[in-house]
Amino acid sequence: MYIKFTFIAFIISTVLISGCASTSGSHQIVGTPMSSSQAAKYSDLQVTVQPNSGISLSQIDTERMSKLIAENIKTENPSRFNTINATTLGPKTLKASVMIKNYEEGNAFGRFLLAGVGQIHIDADVILSEATSNEKLAQHEVNKTFAWGGIYGATTNIKDVEVGFCKAVAESILGKE
């Protein structure tokens, strides 16, 4: 009976905490926000993810995050943009440049031993600009940190945390609080 109860408790606690890595990160506007009338001028979106110097990210990593951001935007507000990441940029294209400032995979063993040790971090500046003129319209800081411990912390990796990070980037592009 005790083993059965322990197993059920383990399953319930796993289900309850399983969303932490993929929950949305935080984002805040830096400077003046883009007005809703200004945002309404743009019917298309171009998202690029680029690492700052000193940050090691492969093209596969940046493309994966760009796709996750686009998927989140389509989920949150399916009618907001006619196209996302089309090959041609027009005068109605909003450019979102996601400049990765910090991409730390952390240490799984450290997280296993103690919550807060071996944390995973992803930090970026999201710069919204007019695609043809590159005129800067708004800037956001986006952060996602994962610091859970135990088995959950040890089995979570940076790709799991990217999900929540990309949700926050999508929210910042859509102008959500």
Coordinates of C-alpha atoms in Angstrom, one line a residue:
M1 CA 0.0 0.0 0.0
Y2 CA 2.8 2.4 0.9
I3 CA 4.6 1.8 -2.4
K4 CA 1.4 2.4 -4.3
F5 CA 0.8 5.7 -2.5
T6 CA 4.4 6.8 -3.0
F7 CA 4.2 6.1 -6.7
I8 CA 0.9 8.0 -7.1
A9 CA 2.3 10.9 -5.1
F10 CA 5.3 11.0 -7.4
I11 CA 3.2 11.0 -10.5
I12 CA 0.9 13.8 -9.2
S13 CA 3.9 15.9 -8.2
T14 CA 5.6 15.4 -11.6
V15 CA 2.4 16.5 -13.4
L16 CA 2.1 19.5 -11.2
I17 CA 5.6 20.8 -11.8
S18 CA 6.1 19.7 -15.4
G19 CA 5.1 23.1 -16.8
C20 CA 7.8 25.2 -15.2
A21 CA 10.4 24.9 -17.9
S22 CA 7.9 25.8 -20.7
T23 CA 6.0 28.6 -18.9
S24 CA 6.5 32.0 -20.4
G25 CA 9.6 33.9 -19.6
S26 CA 9.5 37.6 -18.6
H27 CA 9.7 40.6 -20.9
Q28 CA 9.8 44.3 -20.4
I29 CA 9.8 47.2 -22.7
V30 CA 13.0 49.3 -22.9
G31 CA 12.2 52.9 -23.8
T32 CA 9.0 54.0 -25.5
P33 CA 6.6 51.3 -26.5
M34 CA 5.2 51.0 -30.1
S35 CA 1.7 52.5 -30.2
S36 CA -1.2 50.3 -31.4
S37 CA -1.8 52.6 -34.4
Q38 CA 1.9 52.3 -35.4
A39 CA 1.8 48.5 -35.0
A40 CA -1.3 48.3 -37.1
K41 CA 0.7 49.6 -40.1
Y42 CA 2.5 46.2 -40.4
S43 CA 0.8 43.2 -41.9
D44 CA 3.8 41.0 -42.2
L45 CA 6.6 39.9 -39.8
Q46 CA 10.2 38.8 -40.3
V47 CA 11.8 37.2 -37.2
T48 CA 15.5 36.6 -37.0
V49 CA 17.4 35.1 -34.1
Q50 CA 21.1 36.0 -33.8
P51 CA 23.6 35.4 -31.1
N52 CA 25.7 38.3 -29.8
S53 CA 29.5 37.9 -30.1
G54 CA 30.8 35.3 -27.7
I55 CA 27.5 33.3 -27.7
S56 CA 27.8 30.0 -29.4
L57 CA 24.6 29.0 -31.3
S58 CA 24.3 27.0 -34.4
Q59 CA 22.1 27.9 -37.3
I60 CA 19.8 25.0 -36.4
D61 CA 19.4 26.5 -32.9
T62 CA 18.5 29.9 -34.2
E63 CA 16.1 28.5 -36.8
R64 CA 14.4 26.4 -34.2
M65 CA 13.8 29.4 -32.0
S66 CA 12.6 31.5 -34.9
K67 CA 10.1 28.8 -35.8
L68 CA 8.9 28.5 -32.1
I69 CA 8.4 32.3 -32.0
A70 CA 6.4 32.2 -35.2
E71 CA 4.3 29.3 -33.9
N72 CA 3.6 31.1 -30.6
I73 CA 2.5 34.3 -32.5
K74 CA 0.2 32.2 -34.7
T75 CA -1.3 30.5 -31.6
E76 CA -1.7 33.7 -29.6
N77 CA -3.1 35.9 -32.4
P78 CA -3.6 33.9 -35.6
S79 CA -5.0 36.9 -37.6
R80 CA -2.3 39.5 -36.6
F81 CA 0.1 38.9 -39.4
N82 CA -0.6 37.8 -43.0
T83 CA 2.8 36.3 -43.4
I84 CA 5.6 35.4 -41.0
N85 CA 9.2 34.9 -42.3
A86 CA 8.3 35.3 -46.0
T87 CA 11.3 35.5 -48.3
T88 CA 10.6 39.1 -49.5
L89 CA 10.4 42.1 -47.3
G90 CA 8.0 44.9 -48.1
P91 CA 7.1 48.2 -46.7
K92 CA 4.4 46.6 -44.4
T93 CA 6.9 44.2 -42.9
L94 CA 7.8 44.5 -39.2
K95 CA 11.3 43.1 -38.5
A96 CA 11.9 41.5 -35.1
S97 CA 15.6 41.0 -34.4
V98 CA 16.1 38.7 -31.4
M99 CA 19.7 39.3 -30.2
I100 CA 20.7 36.5 -27.8
K101 CA 22.8 38.0 -25.0
N102 CA 23.0 34.9 -22.7
Y103 CA 22.5 31.2 -23.6
E104 CA 23.6 29.1 -20.6
E105 CA 22.8 25.4 -20.6
G106 CA 23.7 25.1 -17.0
N107 CA 24.6 21.9 -15.3
A108 CA 22.1 19.0 -15.0
F109 CA 24.1 17.4 -12.1
G110 CA 24.2 20.6 -10.2
R111 CA 20.4 21.1 -10.6
F112 CA 19.9 17.5 -9.5
L113 CA 21.8 18.1 -6.3
L114 CA 20.3 21.4 -5.3
A115 CA 17.7 23.7 -6.8
G116 CA 19.3 27.0 -8.0
V117 CA 22.7 25.4 -8.8
G118 CA 23.4 24.8 -12.5
Q119 CA 20.6 27.1 -13.6
I120 CA 19.6 27.5 -17.3
H121 CA 19.4 31.1 -18.6
I122 CA 18.4 32.6 -21.9
D123 CA 18.4 36.4 -22.2
A124 CA 17.9 38.6 -25.3
D125 CA 17.0 42.0 -26.7
V126 CA 14.1 42.0 -29.1
I127 CA 14.4 45.0 -31.4
L128 CA 11.3 45.8 -33.5
S129 CA 12.0 47.9 -36.6
E130 CA 10.6 48.8 -40.0
A131 CA 12.0 46.2 -42.4
T132 CA 12.9 48.5 -45.4
S133 CA 14.4 51.5 -43.5
N134 CA 15.6 49.7 -40.4
E135 CA 14.0 52.5 -38.3
K136 CA 13.9 51.2 -34.7
L137 CA 10.3 51.2 -33.3
A138 CA 10.6 49.5 -30.0
Q139 CA 12.9 47.3 -27.9
H140 CA 12.2 44.7 -25.3
E141 CA 14.3 42.7 -22.9
V142 CA 13.3 39.0 -22.6
N143 CA 14.6 36.6 -20.0
K144 CA 13.9 33.0 -19.0
T145 CA 15.6 31.2 -16.1
F146 CA 15.1 27.6 -15.0
A147 CA 16.4 26.6 -11.5
W148 CA 14.4 23.6 -10.3
G149 CA 16.3 20.8 -8.6
G150 CA 16.0 17.1 -8.2
I151 CA 15.1 14.7 -11.0
Y152 CA 13.0 17.3 -12.7
G153 CA 15.9 19.7 -12.8
A154 CA 18.3 17.1 -14.0
T155 CA 16.1 16.0 -16.9
T156 CA 15.2 19.4 -18.1
N157 CA 17.5 20.9 -20.9
I158 CA 17.8 24.2 -22.6
K159 CA 15.5 23.2 -25.5
D160 CA 12.7 22.7 -22.9
V161 CA 13.4 26.2 -21.6
E162 CA 13.5 27.7 -25.1
V163 CA 9.8 27.0 -25.3
G164 CA 9.0 29.4 -22.5
F165 CA 11.6 31.9 -23.8
C166 CA 10.0 31.9 -27.3
K167 CA 6.5 32.4 -25.7
A168 CA 7.8 35.6 -24.0
V169 CA 9.4 36.8 -27.3
A170 CA 6.1 36.3 -29.1
E171 CA 4.2 38.2 -26.3
S172 CA 6.7 41.1 -26.6
I173 CA 6.2 41.2 -30.4
L174 CA 2.5 41.2 -30.0
G175 CA 2.6 44.0 -27.4
K176 CA 1.2 41.9 -24.6
E177 CA 1.9 42.9 -21.0

